[in-house]
Short mmCIF file of C-alpha atoms and ligand atoms in Angstrom, two decimals:
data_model
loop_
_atom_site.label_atom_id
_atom_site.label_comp_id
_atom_site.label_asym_id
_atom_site.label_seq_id
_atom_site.Cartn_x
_atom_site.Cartn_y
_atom_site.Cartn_z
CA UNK A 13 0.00 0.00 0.00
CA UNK A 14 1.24 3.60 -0.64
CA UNK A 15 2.59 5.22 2.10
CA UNK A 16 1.17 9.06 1.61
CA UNK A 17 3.28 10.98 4.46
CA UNK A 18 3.57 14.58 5.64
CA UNK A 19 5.70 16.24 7.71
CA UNK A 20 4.06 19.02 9.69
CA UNK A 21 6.50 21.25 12.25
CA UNK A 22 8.00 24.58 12.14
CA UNK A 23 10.86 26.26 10.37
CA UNK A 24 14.18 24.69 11.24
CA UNK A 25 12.47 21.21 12.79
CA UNK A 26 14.58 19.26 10.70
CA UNK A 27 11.96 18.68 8.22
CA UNK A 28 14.35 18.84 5.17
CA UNK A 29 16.01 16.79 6.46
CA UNK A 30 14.50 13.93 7.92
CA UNK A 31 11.80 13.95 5.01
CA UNK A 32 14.95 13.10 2.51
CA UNK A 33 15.96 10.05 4.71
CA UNK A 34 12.02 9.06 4.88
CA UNK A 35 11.90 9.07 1.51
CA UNK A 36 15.03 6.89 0.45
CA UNK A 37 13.83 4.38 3.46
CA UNK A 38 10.31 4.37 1.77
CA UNK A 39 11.41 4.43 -1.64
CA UNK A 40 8.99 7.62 -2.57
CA UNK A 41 9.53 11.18 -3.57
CA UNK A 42 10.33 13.64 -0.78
CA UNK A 43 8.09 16.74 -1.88
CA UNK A 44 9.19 19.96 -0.53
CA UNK A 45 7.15 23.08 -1.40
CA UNK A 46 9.83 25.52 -0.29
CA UNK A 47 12.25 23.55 -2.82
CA UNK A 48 9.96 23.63 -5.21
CA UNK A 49 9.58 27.67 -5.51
CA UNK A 50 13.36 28.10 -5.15
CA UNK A 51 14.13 25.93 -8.09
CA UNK A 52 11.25 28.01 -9.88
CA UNK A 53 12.72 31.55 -8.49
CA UNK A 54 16.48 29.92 -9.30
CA UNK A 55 15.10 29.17 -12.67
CA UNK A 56 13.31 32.74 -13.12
CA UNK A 57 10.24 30.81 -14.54
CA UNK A 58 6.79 32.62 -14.45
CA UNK A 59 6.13 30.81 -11.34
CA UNK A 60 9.31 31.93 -9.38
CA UNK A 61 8.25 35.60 -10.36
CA UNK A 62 5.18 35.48 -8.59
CA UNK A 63 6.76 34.10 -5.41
CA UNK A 64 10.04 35.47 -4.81
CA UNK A 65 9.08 38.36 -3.17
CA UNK A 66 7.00 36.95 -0.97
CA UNK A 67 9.34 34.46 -0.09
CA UNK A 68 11.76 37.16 0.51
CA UNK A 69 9.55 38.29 3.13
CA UNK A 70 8.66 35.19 4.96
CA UNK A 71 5.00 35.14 4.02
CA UNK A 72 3.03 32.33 2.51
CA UNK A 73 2.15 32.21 -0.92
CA UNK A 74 -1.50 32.38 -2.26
CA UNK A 75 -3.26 29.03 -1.06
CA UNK A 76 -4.57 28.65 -5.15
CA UNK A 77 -1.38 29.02 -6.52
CA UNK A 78 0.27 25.92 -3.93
CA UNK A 79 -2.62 24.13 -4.36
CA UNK A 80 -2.23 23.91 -7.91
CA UNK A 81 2.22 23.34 -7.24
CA UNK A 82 0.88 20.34 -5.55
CA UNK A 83 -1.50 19.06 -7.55
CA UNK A 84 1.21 18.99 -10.36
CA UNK A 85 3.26 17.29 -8.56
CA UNK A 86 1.51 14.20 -6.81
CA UNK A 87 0.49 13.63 -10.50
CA UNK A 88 3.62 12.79 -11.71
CA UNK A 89 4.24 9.04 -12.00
CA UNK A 90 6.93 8.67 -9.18
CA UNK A 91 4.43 9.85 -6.32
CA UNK A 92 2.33 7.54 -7.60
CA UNK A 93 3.44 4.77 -5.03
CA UNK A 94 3.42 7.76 -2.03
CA UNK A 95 5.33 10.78 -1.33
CA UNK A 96 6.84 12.69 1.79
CA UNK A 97 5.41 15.88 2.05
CA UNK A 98 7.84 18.72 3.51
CA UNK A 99 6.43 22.26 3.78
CA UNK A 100 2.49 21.53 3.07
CA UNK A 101 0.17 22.00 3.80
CA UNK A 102 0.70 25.20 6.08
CA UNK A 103 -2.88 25.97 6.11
CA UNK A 104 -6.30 24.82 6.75
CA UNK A 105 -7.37 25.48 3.21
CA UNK A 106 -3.91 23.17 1.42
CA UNK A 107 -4.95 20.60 4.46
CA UNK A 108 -8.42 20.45 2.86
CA UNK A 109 -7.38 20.60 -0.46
CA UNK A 110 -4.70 17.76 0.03
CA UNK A 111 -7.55 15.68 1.27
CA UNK A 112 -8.82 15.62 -2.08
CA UNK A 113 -6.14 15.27 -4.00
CA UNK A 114 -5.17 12.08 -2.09
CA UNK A 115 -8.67 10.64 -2.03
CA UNK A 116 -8.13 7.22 -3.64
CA UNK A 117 -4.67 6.79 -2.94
CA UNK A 118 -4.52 5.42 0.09
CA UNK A 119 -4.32 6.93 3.76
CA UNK A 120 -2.24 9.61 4.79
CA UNK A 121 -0.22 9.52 7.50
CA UNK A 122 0.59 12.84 9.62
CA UNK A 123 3.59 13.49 11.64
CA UNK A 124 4.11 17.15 13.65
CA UNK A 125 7.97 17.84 14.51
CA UNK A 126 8.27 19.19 17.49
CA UNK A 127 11.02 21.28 18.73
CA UNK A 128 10.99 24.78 21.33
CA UNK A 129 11.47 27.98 20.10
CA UNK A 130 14.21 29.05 21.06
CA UNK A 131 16.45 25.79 19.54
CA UNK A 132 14.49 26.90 16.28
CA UNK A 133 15.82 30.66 16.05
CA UNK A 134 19.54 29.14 17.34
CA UNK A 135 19.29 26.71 14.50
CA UNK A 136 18.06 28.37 11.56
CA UNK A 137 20.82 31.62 12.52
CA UNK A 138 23.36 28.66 12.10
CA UNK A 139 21.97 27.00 9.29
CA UNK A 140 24.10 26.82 5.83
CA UNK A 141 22.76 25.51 2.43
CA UNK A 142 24.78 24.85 -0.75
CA UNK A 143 24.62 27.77 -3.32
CA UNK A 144 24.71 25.17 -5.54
CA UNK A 145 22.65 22.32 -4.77
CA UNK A 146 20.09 23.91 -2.29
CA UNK A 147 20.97 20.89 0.24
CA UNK A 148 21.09 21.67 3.91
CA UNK A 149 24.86 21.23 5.40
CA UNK A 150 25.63 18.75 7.82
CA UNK A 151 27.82 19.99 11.00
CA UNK A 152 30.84 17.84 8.94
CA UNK A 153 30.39 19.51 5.66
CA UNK A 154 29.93 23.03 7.59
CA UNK A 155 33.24 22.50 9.36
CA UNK A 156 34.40 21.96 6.06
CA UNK A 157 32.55 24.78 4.62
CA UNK A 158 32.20 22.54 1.18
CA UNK A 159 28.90 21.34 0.34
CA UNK A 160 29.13 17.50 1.47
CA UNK A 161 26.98 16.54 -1.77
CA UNK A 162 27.83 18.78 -4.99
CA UNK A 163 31.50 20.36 -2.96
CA UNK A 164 29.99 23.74 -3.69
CA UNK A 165 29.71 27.14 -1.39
CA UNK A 166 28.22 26.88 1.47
CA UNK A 167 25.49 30.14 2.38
CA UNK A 168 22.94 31.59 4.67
CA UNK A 169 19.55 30.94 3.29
CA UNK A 170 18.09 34.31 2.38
CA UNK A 171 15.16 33.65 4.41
CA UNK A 172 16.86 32.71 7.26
CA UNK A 173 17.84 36.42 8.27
CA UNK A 174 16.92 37.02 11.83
CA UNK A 175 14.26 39.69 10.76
CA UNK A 176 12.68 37.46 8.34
CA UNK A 177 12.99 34.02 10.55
CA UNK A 178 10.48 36.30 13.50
CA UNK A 179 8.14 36.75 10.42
CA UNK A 180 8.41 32.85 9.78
CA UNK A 181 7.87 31.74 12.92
CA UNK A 182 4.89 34.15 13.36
CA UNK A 183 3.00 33.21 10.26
CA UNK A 184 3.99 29.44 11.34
CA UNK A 185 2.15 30.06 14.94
CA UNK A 186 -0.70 32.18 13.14
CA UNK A 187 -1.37 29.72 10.02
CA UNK A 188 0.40 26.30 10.40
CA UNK A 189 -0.30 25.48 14.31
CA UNK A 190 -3.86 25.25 13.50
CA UNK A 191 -3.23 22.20 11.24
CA UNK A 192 -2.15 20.58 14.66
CA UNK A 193 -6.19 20.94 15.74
CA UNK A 194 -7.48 20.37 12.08
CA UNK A 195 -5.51 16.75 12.50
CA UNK A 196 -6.06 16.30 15.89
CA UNK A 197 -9.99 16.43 15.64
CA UNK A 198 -9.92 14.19 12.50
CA UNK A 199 -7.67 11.72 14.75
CA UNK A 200 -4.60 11.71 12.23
CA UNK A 201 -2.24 13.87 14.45
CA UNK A 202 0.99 12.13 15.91
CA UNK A 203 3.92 13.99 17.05
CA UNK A 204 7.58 13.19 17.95
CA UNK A 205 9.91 15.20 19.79
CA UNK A 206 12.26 16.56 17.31
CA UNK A 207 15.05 18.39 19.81
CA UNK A 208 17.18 14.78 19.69
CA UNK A 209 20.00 14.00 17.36
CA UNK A 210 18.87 13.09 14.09
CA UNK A 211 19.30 9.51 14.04
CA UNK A 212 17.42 9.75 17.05
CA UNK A 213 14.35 11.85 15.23
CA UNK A 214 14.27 9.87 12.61
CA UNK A 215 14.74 6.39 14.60
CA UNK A 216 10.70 7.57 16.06
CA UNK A 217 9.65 9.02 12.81
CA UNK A 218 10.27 5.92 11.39
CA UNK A 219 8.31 3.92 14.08
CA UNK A 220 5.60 6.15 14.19
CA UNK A 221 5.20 6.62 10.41
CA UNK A 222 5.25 3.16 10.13
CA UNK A 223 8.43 2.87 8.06
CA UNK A 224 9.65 -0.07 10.16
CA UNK A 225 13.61 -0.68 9.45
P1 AMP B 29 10.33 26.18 3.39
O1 AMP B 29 11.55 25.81 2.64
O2 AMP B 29 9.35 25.06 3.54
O3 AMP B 29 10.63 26.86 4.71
O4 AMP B 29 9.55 27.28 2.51
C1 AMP B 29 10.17 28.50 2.16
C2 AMP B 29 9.12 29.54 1.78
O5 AMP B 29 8.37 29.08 0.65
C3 AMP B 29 8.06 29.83 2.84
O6 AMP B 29 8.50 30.77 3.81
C4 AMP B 29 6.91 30.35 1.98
O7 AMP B 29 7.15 31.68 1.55
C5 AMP B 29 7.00 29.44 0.76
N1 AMP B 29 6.19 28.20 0.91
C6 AMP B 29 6.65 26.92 0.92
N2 AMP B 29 5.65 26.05 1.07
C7 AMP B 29 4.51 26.79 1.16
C8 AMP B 29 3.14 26.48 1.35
N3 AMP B 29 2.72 25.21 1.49
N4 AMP B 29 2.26 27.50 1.41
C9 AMP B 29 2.64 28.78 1.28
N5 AMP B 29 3.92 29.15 1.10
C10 AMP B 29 4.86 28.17 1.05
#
């Protein structure tokens, strides 16, 4: 059976990352929406116009316009067999749109990160990406300051300026938390402590989600 998963926390829970090691355990497509838009503002495609400011600020994008992102991209063949979902939905209105566009395929299985505040602001001012590849450096391949996958530059993620990471973490609290309740009532919520190691998160992300060993 498909295993249809998403990852629900804040800003700097570690989604990124544990949804990529989800996904190669699984065998499935990790699908992250933030990736997504940065390829399409990296690209300068009609798409990446219409978000890149708004990314830039730390605000969501139209509901519609992920919506339809989404919808795009479960249809493609290789989510076919499941997905991980990283970054969506962030609101009530994705949550009941995803509902549909699953519908057929199979349950879905939701998982909330869940780490304190103030770990959050200390790790997204220390987090580095790849200019290159977009990947998220490990604490080896930052010592190194070499991008562990592609060797290229390692950079602060425009987003992840201190004035823009308050606006995250506010539109996370205002928009996202409620997803928590939306889950909760429909008794799909589960949560694991994300403030470990991360062989540690994804050791009960595993169990939970039901991707065994
Ligand atoms: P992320 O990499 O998931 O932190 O996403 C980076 C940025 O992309 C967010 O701050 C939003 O501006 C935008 N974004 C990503 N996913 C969504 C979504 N599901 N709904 C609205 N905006 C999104």
């Amino acid at each position: 059976m498909a295993l249809n998963l998403v990852l629900l926390g804040p800003p700097g829970a570690g989604k990124g990352t544990q949804a990529e090691r989800l996904a190669a355990r699984l065998n499935v497509p990790r699908i992250s929406t933030g990736d997504l838009l940065r390829e399409a503002v990296a690209q300068g495609t009609p798409l990446g116009g219409l978000v890149r400011a708004v990314m830039a600020r730390g605000e969501l994008v139209s509901d519609d316009l992920m919506i339809e992102v989404v919808r795009d991209r479960l249809g493609r063949p290789d989510a076919a067999a499941g997905f991980v979902l990283d970054g969506f939905p962030r609101t009530v209105a994705q949550a009941e749109a995803l509902a549909g566009l699953v519908a057929g395929r199979g349950p879905l299985t939701v998982v909330e990160i869940r780490v304190p505040e103030q770990e959050l602001v200390r790790r997204l001012g220390a987090r580095m990406v790849c200019r290159g590849c977009g990947v998220t450096a490990t604490p080896e391949s930052a010592a190194s300051g070499r991008c562990g996958r592609c060797g290229g530059e390692l950079v602060q993620r425009a987003d992840d300026d201190a004035g823009v990471v308050r606006e995250r973490l506010q539109v996370f609290t205002r928009d996202t938390q409620p997803l928590v309740e939306y889950y909760r009532s429909r008794s799909m919520h589960q949560a694991v402590d994300g403030s470990g190691t991360p062989d540690q998160v994804f050791a009960d992300l595993a169990a939970v989600a039901g991707a065994g060993r």
